[in-house]
Structure formats: structure tokens, C-alpha cells
Amino acid sequence: MTDDTQTSTTKGGGFARVLRSPGALRLVGSLFVLETGSAMTTVGLPLLVMQRYGLGLEVGFTLAARFLPNILLGALAGQVVDRHDPRRVATLAALGSGLAAALFPFTTAMWQIQLLALAIGIGYMFGFPATMALRPQVIPEGGELEGNGLIVTAERVPKLLGPAVAGPIAAVAGVDWLFTAEAATALVAAALLTRLPRTAADAAAGAQAASGARTASAVGGRLAGWARAVAGGARELVRMVRGDGRLSSLTATAFTYMVALGLGRTFLAAYSLHGFGHVPGMLGYLLAAMGLGGALGGMAAALFRSWNQGWVYVLGNVLEGVCWVALIATGDWYLALALLLFAGVFESVASVVYFAEVQKRLPAGLQGRYYATLVPLSDVFLVAGTVAGGVLVDRGGVYAGAVLVGLAMALPVLVLVTRLVPDRPAPAVEQAAAETEESVVEAGRSAPVAGSAAA
């Protein structure tokens, strides 16, 4: 017991141990500057497209192009990262995204902008799993909680900082300089990644890649397994949540909220130009207000611990929808910022409830599989809302766009309120878990490559 305690203490150290790890600090710094640049492009891209080409279906496709690669090929990208040095993959992804961003101001046609947006999406498709794979390599043993906490903070703070910085840059230097800023942050991020220490895991990944290159049948088996996973994702998600009214309704409204989020992105860009053309960089300020509200709401969610969590979720979505609709009633920039700040608070509170309820109501063995299935499907709905937003806001007008966003947020939870509010136990969850495990076993029997690897 004494030896074990001493070893644990030596390997631990919490934040102090993480802060003494150069690799962990470089990864945190790389993610921070990369996400800050990406947040600035989130402001610059819709402004660039609308200033040059106005609103329409092409605008929606352009804004959605960044998500398409991850939807279609995200599972395959994860396999590529597993077979190669993740440090190199993450570095190349950052450099590729930065180069694509730097070329936006030089485009002369819509298809060129769409192609560059697609290239940035491909960079994210490889960069995200690569940085996830780097975490255990650079975070010291015993500091997993603190290290991941720093990384999550490095990913979230730019959602507020990026738009806030983008506003003054767009106002003083112009929208084109936002893309130059992302290119610069990508270079800094790549430089930090190249200085990460090479570990034995990198060499093992290289050996695995060489072995995989010599085994065509194994690659074919992996592709077939990926196709089966994508095709059966929605069906497996239904099995996991079936029998629990609140959990299934939370999942359904997560998809409808992603549609509303896509509509809202297009609407905000048009709203900033239509109502606040005299305030340069207004889109950046609006997004920053939502980011600040989100940060406040995450901390405020604990205040509603004694409430029925179903009601908190319903009210959070409804009140956020009301804030979006109320934007049509104000022409003052400070009122618009205040409304979006409150919208961010309500969104964050509802999100905390969502994650807490999934954790409470779904068995621990199924939660990783739940989110792995949920995220690509959510991106599909986000793209659908983004594409539709370009057409609906163009034809219905900016004010109609605000109403559509509000209804997409509030109406689904009101329709499902009788399933969201009751806090009943979920007796069918264990049955869903058993059925899911059975499906995994059947899939393993039908996939000899995976079965032999496990053996």
C-alpha cells in the first residue's frame, strides 16, 4: 500500500505536473491559436460571400461545405489517424487549412470559395481526431483530468475571443484580413505541433501504417466496416434511447436544434448587414455576445439543480427562441447584443441539462457509442439548416428568418413537453444495452477482419 501510494503521488501532481510538461503546454497553445483563427473565419466567410454574391442557395452550400467532409468521411479519417503519426497528421491539417484560408481574398468565383471551404473542412476532418490522439502522448500520467480541462478551455475560449477580435479587424482593415489572420494562427499552431516530442507510439503508428499498406484485404475490410457503421448509425441510436421518453425526446430535439443553429448562422450574417451596416464587424460582436452568454450559462445551470430538469430544458429552448424572435423588434445594437447574450445563457443551460440527463439515464458502456453516433448525424441536420437558411432568409426576408430560428428552437420541445417533463425511470435502457451488445457481436461475426484483429 505504501509503495502504491508513493508511486501515485509521484506520478500525480495535478495542474502543477501538467504545467511542467512542455508537450502538454504546446498542444494546449496550438489548439488555442488554431481555434481562434477558425472563429475569425466563421465571421469572415459569410460576410465575404454575402458582400460579393448576396443571399441564396449557393450561400447556404458554401457555409455548409466545411461540415460535409466530416459527415461523409469522418470515420475513415479516424482510421487514417490510427495508422499514422498523429503529430504529422495534425501539423499537415493545420497547414492545409491555413493555406486554404489565405486564398479566400483572391477568389473570383463562387465555386472557388466553395472549394476552399471544403478544403478547410477536410483539414478539420483530419485535425480533430489527430489532436485527440495526441492527448495521451503529452498529458502526464496522473494529470489526465487537469490536462483535458486545459484543452477544453483552450477550445472554448476562442468561441468568445475570435469573434470579439474579428470585429475590430473587419472594421479597421477589412474582411479579407480575417482570412490572413487565420492563416497566421495556423502557422503558429503547426509550429507548436512540430515541437511536440516524438514518442514510441509514433513509431508504432508508422509500423502499423506500413503493415496496413501491405494488406489490401484488411483495408477493404475496414472500409466495409465503416460503411456498415454509417448505414446502421441511426438504427443503433434508436435502439439505445428506445423506452425512455425523456432520453429519446432529448435526442430528437438535439437534431431539430442543429437545424435551428444552421438557420441562425445564415440569419445572423444577413441581420448584421441588413440592420447594422453602419456598425462595422457587427457579426463578430453578435457571436461574441452569444459566446459570453454561453460561458455564463454554463456556470448558472447549477442554480436549477432542485428544479425538474425536463422543465429547465424546455424553458431554456423556448426562452432562447423568444430572444431570437425579439431581434426583429429592435434596431439598437446594444439591445441586439443583450438579446443574444441572454440567448447564449439559455442555450448553455439547456445544453448542460442535456448532457447531464444523457449521463444519468444511459448506461456508461453506451455513452461513448451514443455520442459517436450522434455527432455525424447532428452535422447532417446542421448542414441542412445552413443550406436552407440561405434560401429562406433570401426569399422570406431577415425578419422572417428570425421567426423561423425561434420556432425551430421552441416548437419541438413544446410538442414533446409531455415526454420531456415526467422524470420516470427508464426500464428499457438495459434492454437497449443488451440489444446493442448483441448487434455488436453479430457485426463481429460478419466481419472476419475485425474478429481476427481482436483475437
One Martini backbone bead per residue (centre of mass of N, CA, C, O) as a GRO file, in nm:
protein
  455
    1MET     BB    1   0.057   0.062  -0.021
    2THR     BB    2   0.293   0.260   0.003
    3ASP     BB    3   0.409   0.227  -0.281
    4ASP     BB    4   0.153   0.308  -0.434
    5THR     BB    5   0.122   0.589  -0.314
    6GLN     BB    6   0.396   0.697  -0.404
    7THR     BB    7   0.354   0.656  -0.707
    8SER     BB    8   0.100   0.832  -0.733
    9THR     BB    9   0.233   1.093  -0.635
   10THR     BB   10   0.456   1.110  -0.849
   11LYS     BB   11   0.250   1.098  -1.102
   12GLY     BB   12   0.113   1.333  -1.023
   13GLY     BB   13   0.013   1.693  -0.955
   14GLY     BB   14  -0.170   1.799  -1.156
   15PHE     BB   15  -0.125   2.105  -1.275
   16ALA     BB   16   0.177   2.113  -1.219
   17ARG     BB   17   0.250   1.874  -1.405
   18VAL     BB   18   0.134   1.988  -1.667
   19LEU     BB   19   0.298   2.263  -1.662
   20ARG     BB   20   0.577   2.082  -1.684
   21SER     BB   21   0.470   2.005  -1.976
   22PRO     BB   22   0.558   2.091  -2.288
   23GLY     BB   23   0.362   1.926  -2.462
   24ALA     BB   24   0.096   2.019  -2.335
   25LEU     BB   25   0.134   2.326  -2.384
   26ARG     BB   26   0.158   2.308  -2.693
   27LEU     BB   27  -0.119   2.185  -2.746
   28VAL     BB   28  -0.286   2.406  -2.615
   29GLY     BB   29  -0.174   2.639  -2.786
   30SER     BB   30  -0.250   2.529  -3.062
   31LEU     BB   31  -0.558   2.513  -3.018
   32PHE     BB   32  -0.606   2.809  -2.950
   33VAL     BB   33  -0.505   2.945  -3.216
   34LEU     BB   34  -0.672   2.775  -3.413
   35GLU     BB   35  -0.960   2.848  -3.299
   36THR     BB   36  -0.934   3.151  -3.334
   37GLY     BB   37  -0.910   3.151  -3.642
   38SER     BB   38  -1.173   2.997  -3.700
   39ALA     BB   39  -1.363   3.212  -3.571
   40MET     BB   40  -1.294   3.433  -3.781
   41THR     BB   41  -1.404   3.277  -4.030
   42THR     BB   42  -1.696   3.261  -3.929
   43VAL     BB   43  -1.721   3.567  -3.992
   44GLY     BB   44  -1.592   3.613  -4.284
   45LEU     BB   45  -1.738   3.423  -4.487
   46PRO     BB   46  -2.033   3.536  -4.496
   47LEU     BB   47  -1.946   3.824  -4.565
   48LEU     BB   48  -1.802   3.769  -4.830
   49VAL     BB   49  -2.038   3.634  -4.983
   50MET     BB   50  -2.257   3.863  -4.947
   51GLN     BB   51  -2.096   4.100  -5.068
   52ARG     BB   52  -2.064   3.952  -5.358
   53TYR     BB   53  -2.362   3.755  -5.384
   54GLY     BB   54  -2.543   3.732  -5.163
   55LEU     BB   55  -2.830   3.561  -5.137
   56GLY     BB   56  -2.872   3.192  -5.125
   57LEU     BB   57  -2.809   2.869  -5.196
   58GLU     BB   58  -2.496   2.905  -5.226
   59VAL     BB   59  -2.446   3.008  -4.942
   60GLY     BB   60  -2.530   2.756  -4.787
   61PHE     BB   61  -2.322   2.564  -4.921
   62THR     BB   62  -2.070   2.718  -4.829
   63LEU     BB   63  -2.120   2.699  -4.516
   64ALA     BB   64  -2.149   2.372  -4.528
   65ALA     BB   65  -1.873   2.261  -4.647
   66ARG     BB   66  -1.713   2.225  -4.372
   67PHE     BB   67  -1.898   1.956  -4.286
   68LEU     BB   68  -1.899   1.729  -4.504
   69PRO     BB   69  -1.644   1.555  -4.458
   70ASN     BB   70  -1.722   1.453  -4.168
   71ILE     BB   71  -1.984   1.314  -4.251
   72LEU     BB   72  -1.864   1.117  -4.482
   73LEU     BB   73  -1.531   1.069  -4.356
   74GLY     BB   74  -1.470   1.056  -4.047
   75ALA     BB   75  -1.418   0.752  -3.995
   76LEU     BB   76  -1.177   0.730  -4.194
   77ALA     BB   77  -0.992   0.940  -4.059
   78GLY     BB   78  -0.953   0.781  -3.795
   79GLN     BB   79  -0.794   0.548  -3.932
   80VAL     BB   80  -0.559   0.717  -4.038
   81VAL     BB   81  -0.458   0.813  -3.761
   82ASP     BB   82  -0.404   0.525  -3.644
   83ARG     BB   83  -0.172   0.472  -3.892
   84HIS     BB   84  -0.037   0.744  -3.796
   85ASP     BB   85   0.119   1.026  -3.719
   86PRO     BB   86  -0.056   1.263  -3.545
   87ARG     BB   87   0.138   1.501  -3.560
   88ARG     BB   88   0.155   1.513  -3.872
   89VAL     BB   89  -0.145   1.533  -3.934
   90ALA     BB   90  -0.200   1.796  -3.772
   91THR     BB   91   0.003   1.974  -3.921
   92LEU     BB   92  -0.109   1.941  -4.211
   93ALA     BB   93  -0.394   2.040  -4.145
   94ALA     BB   94  -0.317   2.326  -4.057
   95LEU     BB   95  -0.170   2.413  -4.316
   96GLY     BB   96  -0.405   2.363  -4.513
   97SER     BB   97  -0.609   2.557  -4.382
   98GLY     BB   98  -0.433   2.813  -4.401
   99LEU     BB   99  -0.406   2.819  -4.709
  100ALA     BB  100  -0.707   2.834  -4.773
  101ALA     BB  101  -0.764   3.100  -4.621
  102ALA     BB  102  -0.556   3.284  -4.781
  103LEU     BB  103  -0.729   3.251  -5.067
  104PHE     BB  104  -1.002   3.399  -5.046
  105PRO     BB  105  -0.932   3.700  -5.154
  106PHE     BB  106  -0.854   3.565  -5.459
  107THR     BB  107  -1.125   3.518  -5.547
  108THR     BB  108  -1.374   3.506  -5.848
  109ALA     BB  109  -1.563   3.265  -5.746
  110MET     BB  110  -1.782   3.060  -5.590
  111TRP     BB  111  -1.640   2.782  -5.638
  112GLN     BB  112  -1.377   2.866  -5.495
  113ILE     BB  113  -1.494   2.908  -5.214
  114GLN     BB  114  -1.611   2.622  -5.183
  115LEU     BB  115  -1.343   2.471  -5.211
  116LEU     BB  116  -1.205   2.601  -4.962
  117ALA     BB  117  -1.415   2.514  -4.754
  118LEU     BB  118  -1.367   2.212  -4.804
  119ALA     BB  119  -1.066   2.213  -4.723
  120ILE     BB  120  -1.114   2.294  -4.428
  121GLY     BB  121  -1.287   2.046  -4.363
  122ILE     BB  122  -1.061   1.840  -4.411
  123GLY     BB  123  -0.873   1.945  -4.193
  124TYR     BB  124  -1.069   1.888  -3.958
  125MET     BB  125  -1.113   1.583  -4.006
  126PHE     BB  126  -0.803   1.529  -3.924
  127GLY     BB  127  -0.731   1.719  -3.680
  128PHE     BB  128  -0.916   1.625  -3.451
  129PRO     BB  129  -0.825   1.323  -3.412
  130ALA     BB  130  -0.524   1.390  -3.382
  131THR     BB  131  -0.543   1.559  -3.118
  132MET     BB  132  -0.676   1.336  -2.955
  133ALA     BB  133  -0.429   1.136  -2.986
  134LEU     BB  134  -0.217   1.334  -2.833
  135ARG     BB  135  -0.296   1.348  -2.537
  136PRO     BB  136  -0.165   1.081  -2.408
  137GLN     BB  137   0.135   1.176  -2.497
  138VAL     BB  138   0.143   1.467  -2.314
  139ILE     BB  139  -0.010   1.372  -2.071
  140PRO     BB  140   0.044   1.305  -1.767
  141GLU     BB  141   0.038   1.080  -1.540
  142GLY     BB  142  -0.233   1.197  -1.329
  143GLY     BB  143  -0.325   1.458  -1.542
  144GLU     BB  144  -0.592   1.414  -1.707
  145LEU     BB  145  -0.800   1.615  -1.598
  146GLU     BB  146  -0.633   1.879  -1.622
  147GLY     BB  147  -0.549   1.855  -1.919
  148ASN     BB  148  -0.840   1.843  -2.041
  149GLY     BB  149  -0.932   2.108  -1.920
  150LEU     BB  150  -0.735   2.288  -2.080
  151ILE     BB  151  -0.829   2.201  -2.363
  152VAL     BB  152  -1.123   2.288  -2.343
  153THR     BB  153  -1.059   2.584  -2.289
  154ALA     BB  154  -0.895   2.625  -2.558
  155GLU     BB  155  -1.166   2.571  -2.733
  156ARG     BB  156  -1.378   2.787  -2.601
  157VAL     BB  157  -1.264   3.077  -2.580
  158PRO     BB  158  -1.254   3.142  -2.897
  159LYS     BB  159  -1.567   3.178  -2.928
  160LEU     BB  160  -1.525   3.468  -2.800
  161LEU     BB  161  -1.255   3.595  -2.906
  162GLY     BB  162  -1.270   3.582  -3.214
  163PRO     BB  163  -1.517   3.771  -3.271
  164ALA     BB  164  -1.405   4.013  -3.105
  165VAL     BB  165  -1.154   4.049  -3.298
  166ALA     BB  166  -1.295   4.059  -3.580
  167GLY     BB  167  -1.438   4.326  -3.567
  168PRO     BB  168  -1.195   4.531  -3.571
  169ILE     BB  169  -1.059   4.415  -3.824
  170ALA     BB  170  -1.296   4.466  -4.021
  171ALA     BB  171  -1.318   4.774  -3.963
  172VAL     BB  172  -1.013   4.858  -4.029
  173ALA     BB  173  -0.911   4.634  -4.272
  174GLY     BB  174  -1.112   4.408  -4.332
  175VAL     BB  175  -1.223   4.097  -4.420
  176ASP     BB  176  -0.966   3.972  -4.555
  177TRP     BB  177  -0.788   3.973  -4.283
  178LEU     BB  178  -0.917   3.725  -4.144
  179PHE     BB  179  -0.771   3.511  -4.323
  180THR     BB  180  -0.485   3.595  -4.250
  181ALA     BB  181  -0.514   3.531  -3.951
  182GLU     BB  182  -0.562   3.226  -3.983
  183ALA     BB  183  -0.299   3.161  -4.125
  184ALA     BB  184  -0.119   3.250  -3.888
  185THR     BB  185  -0.233   3.056  -3.672
  186ALA     BB  186  -0.163   2.795  -3.826
  187LEU     BB  187   0.143   2.831  -3.816
  188VAL     BB  188   0.170   2.834  -3.511
  189ALA     BB  189   0.037   2.559  -3.459
  190ALA     BB  190   0.236   2.390  -3.628
  191ALA     BB  191   0.494   2.469  -3.473
  192LEU     BB  192   0.401   2.343  -3.202
  193LEU     BB  193   0.362   2.051  -3.309
  194THR     BB  194   0.661   1.998  -3.407
  195ARG     BB  195   0.763   2.018  -3.087
  196LEU     BB  196   0.671   1.758  -3.026
  197PRO     BB  197   0.737   1.474  -2.889
  198ARG     BB  198   0.865   1.177  -2.978
  199THR     BB  199   0.723   0.859  -2.962
  200ALA     BB  200   0.660   0.528  -2.954
  201ALA     BB  201   0.376   0.559  -3.084
  202ASP     BB  202   0.472   0.667  -3.354
  203ALA     BB  203   0.628   0.417  -3.447
  204ALA     BB  204   0.388   0.226  -3.429
  205ALA     BB  205   0.215   0.374  -3.641
  206GLY     BB  206   0.415   0.333  -3.876
  207ALA     BB  207   0.415   0.023  -3.869
  208GLN     BB  208   0.110  -0.006  -3.914
  209ALA     BB  209   0.103   0.136  -4.189
  210ALA     BB  210   0.291  -0.060  -4.337
  211SER     BB  211   0.122  -0.313  -4.286
  212GLY     BB  212  -0.145  -0.203  -4.414
  213ALA     BB  213  -0.027  -0.158  -4.706
  214ARG     BB  214   0.013  -0.488  -4.742
  215THR     BB  215  -0.317  -0.508  -4.668
  216ALA     BB  216  -0.584  -0.496  -4.864
  217SER     BB  217  -0.803  -0.658  -4.715
  218ALA     BB  218  -0.802  -0.489  -4.457
  219VAL     BB  219  -0.895  -0.227  -4.586
  220GLY     BB  220  -1.158  -0.338  -4.699
  221GLY     BB  221  -1.273  -0.417  -4.422
  222ARG     BB  222  -1.276  -0.131  -4.303
  223LEU     BB  223  -1.462  -0.003  -4.513
  224ALA     BB  224  -1.700  -0.192  -4.463
  225GLY     BB  225  -1.731  -0.120  -4.163
  226TRP     BB  226  -1.785   0.180  -4.211
  227ALA     BB  227  -2.042   0.147  -4.382
  228ARG     BB  228  -2.207  -0.003  -4.164
  229ALA     BB  229  -2.191   0.219  -3.946
  230VAL     BB  230  -2.334   0.443  -4.106
  231ALA     BB  231  -2.599   0.289  -4.181
  232GLY     BB  232  -2.655   0.197  -3.856
  233GLY     BB  233  -2.665   0.452  -3.670
  234ALA     BB  234  -2.967   0.527  -3.639
  235ARG     BB  235  -3.064   0.249  -3.538
  236GLU     BB  236  -2.886   0.241  -3.282
  237LEU     BB  237  -2.995   0.498  -3.150
  238VAL     BB  238  -3.282   0.397  -3.110
  239ARG     BB  239  -3.212   0.157  -2.925
  240MET     BB  240  -3.085   0.328  -2.690
  241VAL     BB  241  -3.362   0.526  -2.641
  242ARG     BB  242  -3.565   0.322  -2.609
  243GLY     BB  243  -3.814   0.370  -2.346
  244ASP     BB  244  -3.717   0.681  -2.309
  245GLY     BB  245  -3.876   0.969  -2.327
  246ARG     BB  246  -3.658   1.179  -2.257
  247LEU     BB  247  -3.416   1.074  -2.423
  248SER     BB  248  -3.553   1.069  -2.702
  249SER     BB  249  -3.634   1.373  -2.697
  250LEU     BB  250  -3.354   1.490  -2.667
  251THR     BB  251  -3.245   1.374  -2.932
  252ALA     BB  252  -3.451   1.501  -3.127
  253THR     BB  253  -3.396   1.806  -3.034
  254ALA     BB  254  -3.102   1.809  -3.119
  255PHE     BB  255  -3.160   1.807  -3.424
  256THR     BB  256  -3.347   2.058  -3.441
  257TYR     BB  257  -3.134   2.252  -3.327
  258MET     BB  258  -2.934   2.227  -3.564
  259VAL     BB  259  -3.119   2.361  -3.764
  260ALA     BB  260  -3.139   2.630  -3.611
  261LEU     BB  261  -2.837   2.691  -3.616
  262GLY     BB  262  -2.810   2.709  -3.923
  263LEU     BB  263  -3.013   2.937  -3.960
  264GLY     BB  264  -2.871   3.140  -3.763
  265ARG     BB  265  -2.611   3.189  -3.921
  266THR     BB  266  -2.740   3.318  -4.169
  267PHE     BB  267  -2.910   3.532  -4.028
  268LEU     BB  268  -2.686   3.696  -3.883
  269ALA     BB  269  -2.541   3.793  -4.133
  270ALA     BB  270  -2.788   3.946  -4.252
  271TYR     BB  271  -2.854   4.118  -3.999
  272SER     BB  272  -2.587   4.279  -3.986
  273LEU     BB  273  -2.625   4.410  -4.273
  274HIS     BB  274  -2.922   4.519  -4.258
  275GLY     BB  275  -2.922   4.665  -3.953
  276PHE     BB  276  -2.568   4.712  -3.929
  277GLY     BB  277  -2.393   4.861  -4.156
  278HIS     BB  278  -2.279   5.098  -3.953
  279VAL     BB  279  -2.143   4.838  -3.801
  280PRO     BB  280  -1.852   4.723  -3.799
  281GLY     BB  281  -1.842   4.387  -3.720
  282MET     BB  282  -2.121   4.283  -3.596
  283LEU     BB  283  -2.105   3.975  -3.611
  284GLY     BB  284  -1.881   3.943  -3.401
  285TYR     BB  285  -2.042   4.065  -3.163
  286LEU     BB  286  -2.279   3.866  -3.164
  287LEU     BB  287  -2.108   3.607  -3.116
  288ALA     BB  288  -1.975   3.707  -2.854
  289ALA     BB  289  -2.234   3.732  -2.689
  290MET     BB  290  -2.301   3.432  -2.701
  291GLY     BB  291  -2.039   3.333  -2.569
  292LEU     BB  292  -2.079   3.476  -2.299
  293GLY     BB  293  -2.350   3.346  -2.232
  294GLY     BB  294  -2.245   3.055  -2.232
  295ALA     BB  295  -2.048   3.088  -1.995
  296LEU     BB  296  -2.265   3.174  -1.788
  297GLY     BB  297  -2.464   2.931  -1.819
  298GLY     BB  298  -2.277   2.704  -1.722
  299MET     BB  299  -2.273   2.821  -1.423
  300ALA     BB  300  -2.598   2.855  -1.382
  301ALA     BB  301  -2.718   2.562  -1.390
  302ALA     BB  302  -2.685   2.487  -1.079
  303LEU     BB  303  -2.935   2.661  -0.977
  304PHE     BB  304  -3.139   2.415  -1.109
  305ARG     BB  305  -3.120   2.144  -0.945
  306SER     BB  306  -3.423   2.140  -0.800
  307TRP     BB  307  -3.540   2.109  -1.063
  308ASN     BB  308  -3.703   2.012  -1.326
  309GLN     BB  309  -3.518   1.923  -1.600
  310GLY     BB  310  -3.732   1.934  -1.819
  311TRP     BB  311  -3.816   2.229  -1.773
  312VAL     BB  312  -3.540   2.356  -1.818
  313TYR     BB  313  -3.512   2.264  -2.112
  314VAL     BB  314  -3.767   2.393  -2.225
  315LEU     BB  315  -3.716   2.687  -2.131
  316GLY     BB  316  -3.445   2.730  -2.266
  317ASN     BB  317  -3.548   2.699  -2.562
  318VAL     BB  318  -3.781   2.902  -2.559
  319LEU     BB  319  -3.621   3.157  -2.463
  320GLU     BB  320  -3.426   3.155  -2.696
  321GLY     BB  321  -3.640   3.191  -2.917
  322VAL     BB  322  -3.743   3.466  -2.816
  323CYS     BB  323  -3.480   3.621  -2.858
  324TRP     BB  324  -3.470   3.589  -3.166
  325VAL     BB  325  -3.744   3.721  -3.232
  326ALA     BB  326  -3.678   4.001  -3.083
  327LEU     BB  327  -3.478   4.118  -3.300
  328ILE     BB  328  -3.710   4.257  -3.483
  329ALA     BB  329  -3.770   4.494  -3.247
  330THR     BB  330  -3.471   4.600  -3.303
  331GLY     BB  331  -3.221   4.879  -3.382
  332ASP     BB  332  -3.026   4.825  -3.147
  333TRP     BB  333  -2.719   4.708  -3.073
  334TYR     BB  334  -2.741   4.663  -2.759
  335LEU     BB  335  -3.000   4.488  -2.769
  336ALA     BB  336  -2.892   4.265  -2.949
  337LEU     BB  337  -2.665   4.178  -2.760
  338ALA     BB  338  -2.846   4.111  -2.517
  339LEU     BB  339  -3.020   3.892  -2.649
  340LEU     BB  340  -2.776   3.702  -2.721
  341LEU     BB  341  -2.676   3.664  -2.439
  342PHE     BB  342  -2.935   3.524  -2.335
  343ALA     BB  343  -2.936   3.302  -2.544
  344GLY     BB  344  -2.668   3.177  -2.444
  345VAL     BB  345  -2.764   3.105  -2.162
  346PHE     BB  346  -3.002   2.917  -2.239
  347GLU     BB  347  -2.839   2.720  -2.413
  348SER     BB  348  -2.641   2.625  -2.192
  349VAL     BB  349  -2.842   2.516  -1.990
  350ALA     BB  350  -2.969   2.306  -2.180
  351SER     BB  351  -2.703   2.153  -2.238
  352VAL     BB  352  -2.643   2.059  -1.952
  353VAL     BB  353  -2.897   1.893  -1.921
  354TYR     BB  354  -2.850   1.703  -2.151
  355PHE     BB  355  -2.580   1.573  -2.057
  356ALA     BB  356  -2.681   1.486  -1.776
  357GLU     BB  357  -2.913   1.299  -1.872
  358VAL     BB  358  -2.746   1.105  -2.038
  359GLN     BB  359  -2.562   1.016  -1.804
  360LYS     BB  360  -2.804   0.914  -1.616
  361ARG     BB  361  -2.980   0.728  -1.844
  362LEU     BB  362  -2.716   0.603  -1.957
  363PRO     BB  363  -2.509   0.373  -1.988
  364ALA     BB  364  -2.172   0.383  -1.978
  365GLY     BB  365  -2.124   0.172  -2.222
  366LEU     BB  366  -2.303   0.379  -2.432
  367GLN     BB  367  -2.197   0.679  -2.449
  368GLY     BB  368  -1.980   0.671  -2.665
  369ARG     BB  369  -2.166   0.555  -2.889
  370TYR     BB  370  -2.374   0.779  -2.888
  371TYR     BB  371  -2.184   1.017  -2.978
  372ALA     BB  372  -2.065   0.880  -3.232
  373THR     BB  373  -2.355   0.884  -3.365
  374LEU     BB  374  -2.463   1.180  -3.321
  375VAL     BB  375  -2.263   1.380  -3.459
  376PRO     BB  376  -2.296   1.317  -3.765
  377LEU     BB  377  -2.605   1.359  -3.763
  378SER     BB  378  -2.597   1.655  -3.667
  379ASP     BB  379  -2.442   1.763  -3.914
  380VAL     BB  380  -2.668   1.714  -4.114
  381PHE     BB  381  -2.869   1.920  -3.984
  382LEU     BB  382  -2.682   2.163  -4.000
  383VAL     BB  383  -2.658   2.169  -4.307
  384ALA     BB  384  -2.958   2.193  -4.369
  385GLY     BB  385  -2.997   2.467  -4.223
  386THR     BB  386  -2.783   2.628  -4.381
  387VAL     BB  387  -2.898   2.588  -4.665
  388ALA     BB  388  -3.189   2.688  -4.606
  389GLY     BB  389  -3.117   2.975  -4.506
  390GLY     BB  390  -3.038   3.105  -4.780
  391VAL     BB  391  -3.332   3.087  -4.894
  392LEU     BB  392  -3.529   3.186  -4.668
  393VAL     BB  393  -3.398   3.467  -4.620
  394ASP     BB  394  -3.418   3.564  -4.912
  395ARG     BB  395  -3.739   3.524  -4.947
  396GLY     BB  396  -3.851   3.620  -4.646
  397GLY     BB  397  -3.638   3.755  -4.484
  398VAL     BB  398  -3.503   3.857  -4.192
  399TYR     BB  399  -3.751   3.839  -4.005
  400ALA     BB  400  -3.837   3.552  -4.086
  401GLY     BB  401  -3.574   3.422  -3.988
  402ALA     BB  402  -3.616   3.471  -3.684
  403VAL     BB  403  -3.876   3.306  -3.658
  404LEU     BB  404  -3.762   3.034  -3.755
  405VAL     BB  405  -3.553   2.999  -3.536
  406GLY     BB  406  -3.746   3.012  -3.291
  407LEU     BB  407  -3.930   2.773  -3.377
  408ALA     BB  408  -3.703   2.553  -3.399
  409MET     BB  409  -3.651   2.571  -3.084
  410ALA     BB  410  -3.950   2.563  -2.945
  411LEU     BB  411  -4.155   2.361  -3.079
  412PRO     BB  412  -4.041   2.073  -3.018
  413VAL     BB  413  -4.055   2.095  -2.699
  414LEU     BB  414  -4.363   2.147  -2.691
  415VAL     BB  415  -4.454   1.884  -2.827
  416LEU     BB  416  -4.259   1.710  -2.600
  417VAL     BB  417  -4.335   1.786  -2.299
  418THR     BB  418  -4.472   1.512  -2.194
  419ARG     BB  419  -4.175   1.363  -2.220
  420LEU     BB  420  -3.973   1.565  -2.071
  421VAL     BB  421  -4.090   1.609  -1.776
  422PRO     BB  422  -4.108   1.336  -1.686
  423ASP     BB  423  -3.937   1.143  -1.408
  424ARG     BB  424  -3.879   0.851  -1.523
  425PRO     BB  425  -3.783   0.558  -1.543
  426ALA     BB  426  -3.565   0.328  -1.755
  427PRO     BB  427  -3.625  -0.002  -1.820
  428ALA     BB  428  -3.521  -0.017  -2.136
  429VAL     BB  429  -3.213   0.036  -2.131
  430GLU     BB  430  -3.097  -0.247  -2.079
  431GLN     BB  431  -3.220  -0.368  -2.331
  432ALA     BB  432  -3.069  -0.184  -2.528
  433ALA     BB  433  -2.791  -0.277  -2.444
  434ALA     BB  434  -2.825  -0.575  -2.520
  435GLU     BB  435  -2.894  -0.526  -2.820
  436THR     BB  436  -2.633  -0.381  -2.890
  437GLU     BB  437  -2.438  -0.605  -2.814
  438GLU     BB  438  -2.558  -0.808  -3.012
  439SER     BB  439  -2.493  -0.643  -3.269
  440VAL     BB  440  -2.187  -0.645  -3.228
  441VAL     BB  441  -2.150  -0.950  -3.242
  442GLU     BB  442  -2.270  -0.986  -3.526
  443ALA     BB  443  -2.067  -0.799  -3.666
  444GLY     BB  444  -1.814  -0.967  -3.587
  445ARG     BB  445  -1.901  -1.224  -3.745
  446SER     BB  446  -1.922  -1.056  -4.031
  447ALA     BB  447  -1.607  -0.960  -3.947
  448PRO     BB  448  -1.308  -1.112  -3.982
  449VAL     BB  449  -1.102  -0.887  -3.942
  450ALA     BB  450  -1.189  -0.788  -3.664
  451GLY     BB  451  -1.175  -1.066  -3.527
  452SER     BB  452  -0.870  -1.117  -3.572
  453ALA     BB  453  -0.769  -0.865  -3.423
  454ALA     BB  454  -0.886  -0.938  -3.147
  455ALA     BB  455  -0.730  -1.217  -3.136
   0.00000   0.00000   0.00000
